[in-house]
Coordinates of C-alpha atoms in Angstrom, one line a residue:
X117 CA 47.9 -98.6 -32.6
X118 CA 44.5 -97.5 -33.9
X119 CA 44.4 -96.6 -37.7
X120 CA 43.0 -93.2 -38.7
X121 CA 39.3 -93.4 -39.1
X122 CA 39.2 -91.9 -42.7
X123 CA 41.5 -94.7 -43.9
X124 CA 39.9 -97.8 -42.5
X125 CA 36.4 -99.0 -41.8
X126 CA 33.4 -99.5 -44.0
X127 CA 31.3 -96.9 -45.7
X128 CA 29.0 -96.8 -42.8
X129 CA 31.9 -95.7 -40.6
X130 CA 32.9 -92.9 -43.0
X131 CA 29.3 -91.8 -43.1
X132 CA 29.3 -91.5 -39.3
X133 CA 32.5 -89.5 -39.3
X134 CA 31.0 -87.1 -41.9
X135 CA 27.9 -86.8 -39.8
X136 CA 29.9 -85.9 -36.8
X137 CA 32.0 -83.3 -38.8
X138 CA 28.8 -81.7 -40.3
X139 CA 27.2 -81.7 -36.8
X140 CA 30.2 -80.0 -35.3
X141 CA 30.2 -77.5 -38.1
X142 CA 26.5 -76.6 -37.7
X143 CA 27.1 -76.4 -33.9
X144 CA 29.9 -73.9 -34.6
X145 CA 27.7 -71.8 -36.9
X146 CA 24.9 -71.9 -34.4
X147 CA 27.2 -70.8 -31.6
X148 CA 28.3 -67.8 -33.8
X149 CA 24.7 -66.8 -34.6
X150 CA 23.7 -67.0 -31.0
X151 CA 26.6 -64.5 -30.3
X152 CA 25.3 -62.0 -32.9
X153 CA 22.1 -62.8 -34.5
X154 CA 22.4 -60.5 -37.6
X155 CA 24.4 -61.6 -40.8
X156 CA 26.9 -59.3 -42.3
X157 CA 24.4 -58.2 -45.0
X158 CA 21.6 -57.6 -42.5
X159 CA 24.0 -55.5 -40.3
X160 CA 25.1 -53.4 -43.3
X161 CA 21.4 -52.7 -44.2
X162 CA 20.5 -51.8 -40.5
X163 CA 23.6 -49.6 -40.2
X164 CA 22.8 -47.8 -43.6
X165 CA 19.2 -47.1 -42.6
X166 CA 20.5 -45.8 -39.2
X167 CA 23.0 -43.6 -40.9
X168 CA 20.4 -42.1 -43.3
X169 CA 18.0 -41.3 -40.4
X170 CA 20.9 -39.9 -38.3
X171 CA 22.1 -37.6 -41.1
X172 CA 18.6 -36.3 -41.7
X173 CA 18.2 -35.6 -38.0
X174 CA 21.6 -33.8 -37.8
X175 CA 20.6 -31.6 -40.8
X176 CA 17.5 -30.6 -38.9
X177 CA 19.3 -29.8 -35.7
X178 CA 22.0 -27.7 -37.6
X179 CA 19.2 -25.3 -38.5
X180 CA 18.7 -24.4 -34.9
X181 CA 20.4 -21.4 -33.4
X182 CA 23.8 -22.3 -31.9
X183 CA 22.6 -21.2 -28.4
X184 CA 20.0 -24.0 -28.2
X185 CA 22.5 -26.9 -28.8
X186 CA 23.5 -27.0 -25.1
X187 CA 19.8 -27.3 -24.0
X188 CA 19.2 -30.4 -26.1
X189 CA 19.1 -33.6 -24.1
X190 CA 17.0 -36.6 -24.2
X191 CA 15.1 -36.6 -20.9
X192 CA 15.3 -39.8 -18.7
X193 CA 13.5 -38.5 -15.7
X194 CA 10.6 -36.2 -14.9
X195 CA 13.0 -33.6 -13.6
X196 CA 14.9 -33.8 -16.8
X197 CA 11.7 -33.3 -18.7
X198 CA 10.8 -30.2 -16.7
X199 CA 14.2 -28.7 -17.4
X200 CA 13.9 -29.4 -21.1
X201 CA 10.5 -27.9 -21.3
X202 CA 11.7 -24.7 -19.6
X203 CA 14.7 -24.5 -22.0
X204 CA 12.9 -25.1 -25.2
X205 CA 9.7 -23.3 -24.4
X206 CA 10.8 -19.9 -25.9
X207 CA 12.4 -21.7 -29.0
X208 CA 9.3 -23.6 -29.6
X209 CA 7.1 -20.4 -29.6
X210 CA 9.5 -18.4 -31.8
X211 CA 10.2 -21.1 -34.3
X212 CA 7.2 -23.5 -34.2
X213 CA 7.7 -25.0 -37.7
X214 CA 11.3 -25.9 -37.0
X215 CA 10.6 -27.1 -33.5
X216 CA 7.8 -29.4 -34.7
X217 CA 10.0 -30.7 -37.6
X218 CA 12.9 -31.5 -35.1
X219 CA 10.4 -33.0 -32.5
X220 CA 8.8 -35.3 -35.2
X221 CA 12.2 -36.4 -36.6
X222 CA 13.4 -37.2 -33.0
X223 CA 10.2 -39.1 -32.1
X224 CA 10.3 -41.2 -35.3
X225 CA 14.0 -41.9 -35.0
X226 CA 13.6 -43.2 -31.4
X227 CA 10.6 -45.3 -32.3
X228 CA 12.2 -46.8 -35.3
X229 CA 15.5 -47.8 -33.7
X230 CA 13.8 -48.8 -30.3
X231 CA 15.5 -46.1 -28.3
X232 CA 13.7 -45.8 -24.9
X233 CA 12.2 -42.5 -23.9
X234 CA 9.3 -41.8 -26.3
X235 CA 7.0 -41.5 -23.3
X236 CA 8.9 -38.4 -22.2
X237 CA 8.4 -37.1 -25.7
X238 CA 4.7 -37.6 -25.4
X239 CA 4.6 -35.7 -22.1
X240 CA 6.8 -32.8 -23.7
X241 CA 4.1 -32.6 -26.5
X242 CA 1.4 -32.0 -23.9
X243 CA 3.4 -29.5 -21.9
X244 CA 4.4 -27.4 -25.0
X245 CA 1.4 -27.8 -27.4
X246 CA -1.6 -28.5 -25.3
X247 CA -3.9 -31.5 -25.4
X248 CA -5.3 -31.2 -28.9
X249 CA -2.1 -30.4 -30.9
X250 CA 0.0 -32.6 -28.6
X251 CA -2.4 -35.5 -29.0
X252 CA -2.3 -35.3 -32.8
X253 CA 1.4 -35.0 -32.9
X254 CA 2.0 -38.0 -30.6
X255 CA -0.5 -40.4 -32.4
X256 CA 0.9 -39.4 -35.8
X257 CA 4.6 -39.7 -34.8
X258 CA 4.0 -42.9 -32.8
X259 CA 2.3 -44.5 -35.7
X260 CA 4.9 -43.4 -38.3
X261 CA 7.7 -44.6 -36.0
X262 CA 5.9 -48.0 -35.4
X263 CA 5.4 -48.4 -39.2
X264 CA 9.1 -47.5 -39.9
X265 CA 10.1 -50.1 -37.3
X266 CA 7.7 -52.6 -39.0
X267 CA 9.5 -52.2 -42.3
X268 CA 12.9 -52.3 -40.8
X269 CA 12.1 -55.5 -38.9
X270 CA 10.6 -57.0 -42.1
X271 CA 14.0 -56.3 -43.8
X272 CA 16.5 -57.5 -41.1
X273 CA 14.6 -58.2 -37.9
X274 CA 13.8 -61.8 -37.9
X275 CA 17.0 -63.2 -36.4
X276 CA 17.1 -60.5 -33.8
X277 CA 13.5 -61.1 -32.6
X278 CA 14.1 -64.9 -32.7
X279 CA 17.2 -64.4 -30.6
X280 CA 15.7 -61.9 -28.1
X281 CA 12.2 -63.4 -27.5
X282 CA 12.0 -67.0 -28.9
X283 CA 9.3 -68.2 -26.5
X284 CA 7.2 -65.0 -26.8
X285 CA 7.4 -65.0 -30.6
X286 CA 6.0 -68.6 -30.7
X287 CA 3.2 -67.7 -28.4
X288 CA 2.4 -64.6 -30.4
X289 CA 2.5 -66.5 -33.7
X290 CA 0.1 -69.2 -32.2
X291 CA -2.3 -66.5 -31.1
X292 CA -2.2 -64.8 -34.4
X293 CA -2.9 -68.1 -36.2
X294 CA -6.1 -68.6 -34.1
X295 CA -7.4 -65.2 -34.8
X296 CA -6.9 -64.7 -38.4
X297 CA -10.5 -63.9 -39.1
X298 CA -10.7 -61.2 -36.6
X299 CA -7.1 -60.0 -36.6
X300 CA -7.8 -56.3 -36.5
X301 CA -9.8 -56.7 -33.3
X302 CA -7.1 -58.7 -31.7
X303 CA -4.4 -56.1 -32.7
X304 CA -6.5 -53.3 -31.4
X305 CA -6.8 -55.1 -28.0
X306 CA -3.0 -55.5 -27.9
X307 CA -2.3 -52.0 -28.8
X308 CA -4.9 -50.4 -26.4
X309 CA -3.8 -52.7 -23.4
X310 CA -0.3 -53.3 -22.1
X311 CA -0.7 -57.1 -22.7
X312 CA 2.4 -57.2 -24.9
X313 CA 5.1 -54.4 -25.1
X314 CA 4.7 -52.1 -28.2
X315 CA 8.3 -52.7 -29.1
X316 CA 7.8 -56.4 -29.3
X317 CA 4.6 -55.9 -31.4
X318 CA 6.4 -53.5 -33.8
X319 CA 9.3 -56.0 -34.4
X320 CA 7.4 -59.2 -34.5
X321 CA 4.3 -58.2 -36.5
X322 CA 6.0 -58.6 -40.0
X323 CA 7.5 -61.9 -38.9
X324 CA 4.2 -63.5 -38.0
X325 CA 2.8 -62.2 -41.2
X326 CA 0.4 -59.5 -40.0
X327 CA -0.8 -57.5 -43.1
X328 CA 0.6 -53.9 -43.0
X329 CA -2.9 -52.4 -43.4
X330 CA -4.1 -54.3 -40.2
X331 CA -0.9 -53.2 -38.3
X332 CA -1.3 -49.6 -39.5
X333 CA -5.0 -49.3 -38.5
X334 CA -4.6 -51.0 -35.2
X335 CA -1.6 -48.8 -34.3
X336 CA -3.3 -45.6 -35.3
X337 CA -6.4 -46.3 -33.4
X338 CA -5.1 -48.4 -30.6
X339 CA -2.5 -45.9 -29.5
X340 CA -5.1 -43.1 -29.0
X341 CA -6.3 -43.9 -25.4
X342 CA -2.8 -44.1 -24.0
X343 CA -1.5 -41.2 -26.0
X344 CA -4.4 -38.9 -24.8
X345 CA -3.7 -40.0 -21.0
X346 CA 0.1 -39.2 -21.5
X347 CA -0.4 -35.9 -23.4
X348 CA -3.0 -34.7 -20.8
X349 CA -0.6 -35.5 -18.0
X350 CA 2.1 -33.3 -19.7
X351 CA -0.1 -30.3 -18.8
X352 CA 0.7 -30.9 -15.1
X353 CA 4.4 -32.0 -15.1
X354 CA 4.7 -30.3 -11.6
X355 CA 2.4 -32.9 -10.1
X356 CA 4.2 -35.9 -11.6
X357 CA 6.8 -37.6 -9.5
X358 CA 7.6 -40.6 -11.9
X359 CA 6.3 -42.2 -15.1
X360 CA 4.7 -44.8 -13.0
X361 CA 2.2 -42.2 -11.8
X362 CA 0.8 -42.2 -15.3
X363 CA -0.6 -45.8 -15.3
X364 CA -2.1 -46.5 -12.0
X365 CA -4.7 -49.2 -11.3
X366 CA -7.6 -46.9 -12.4
X367 CA -5.9 -46.0 -15.6
X368 CA -4.9 -49.6 -16.5
X369 CA -8.6 -50.7 -15.7
X370 CA -9.9 -48.1 -18.2
X371 CA -7.5 -49.3 -20.9
X372 CA -8.4 -52.9 -20.4
X373 CA -12.1 -52.0 -20.5
X374 CA -11.6 -50.1 -23.9
X375 CA -9.6 -53.1 -25.2
X376 CA -12.1 -55.6 -24.2
X377 CA -14.8 -53.7 -26.2
X378 CA -12.6 -53.9 -29.3
X379 CA -12.5 -57.7 -29.1
X380 CA -16.2 -58.1 -28.2
X381 CA -17.4 -58.5 -31.8
X382 CA -15.0 -61.4 -32.2
X383 CA -16.2 -63.0 -29.0
X384 CA -19.7 -62.6 -30.0
X385 CA -19.1 -64.2 -33.4
X386 CA -17.3 -67.2 -31.8
X387 CA -20.3 -67.7 -29.5
X388 CA -22.8 -67.8 -32.5
X389 CA -20.6 -70.3 -34.2
X390 CA -20.6 -72.6 -31.2
X391 CA -24.4 -72.2 -30.9

């Protein structure tokens, strides 16, 4: 009969057993973290921030007339958006300050907590406020929501991003490391063009140590072209069949052209260095 491992054998054997036990323990911990990337403390922080935003949003909605509650619904299709525009048009004209406050709160809330549908909110701004006011509203709200998401990710987002996009995060970190001297130009290019999703940029930027002032400026300026296209399209909701109609080949080509202009100074500087 074989004797128990912890009672016999030399110190080397005991060391192997301990190593196996520690490896099993770390494997168990890793399996738990893969199931849910946030620790208990991080989840509490995330939930607290979410609760604060939700409470503020609820307080704003409670100031609306009771007759308007049934008309509130986050649009998921162009037809939903047309119906929402028709339902809220009179309320927006009668109570513009209340409506704008509710609109801004909803937009920033969705952007902060990565809730899909902000493109419909941008179209709604164009349909209700016109190009100029709608454009200003969308750019400011998108920037505020992105900054809020940036700080939330800086607080608790690292395990979530590493869990969702490990390969993409490594690629992004390598690209940022190569472009530290012209980081603003590169970030502008990413914001203007659909090279990387805005959601990923918002969440991963604090993790790869992008300074906030660079993130803020690139977001504020870089979102302007796409915001203008979306807000302007909101003036003609009747002609839109789906969101895909917004970004056809011609529109994407224009965005990439503008984005290429933003990184041209960096390319020119690199060419001079090589010469």
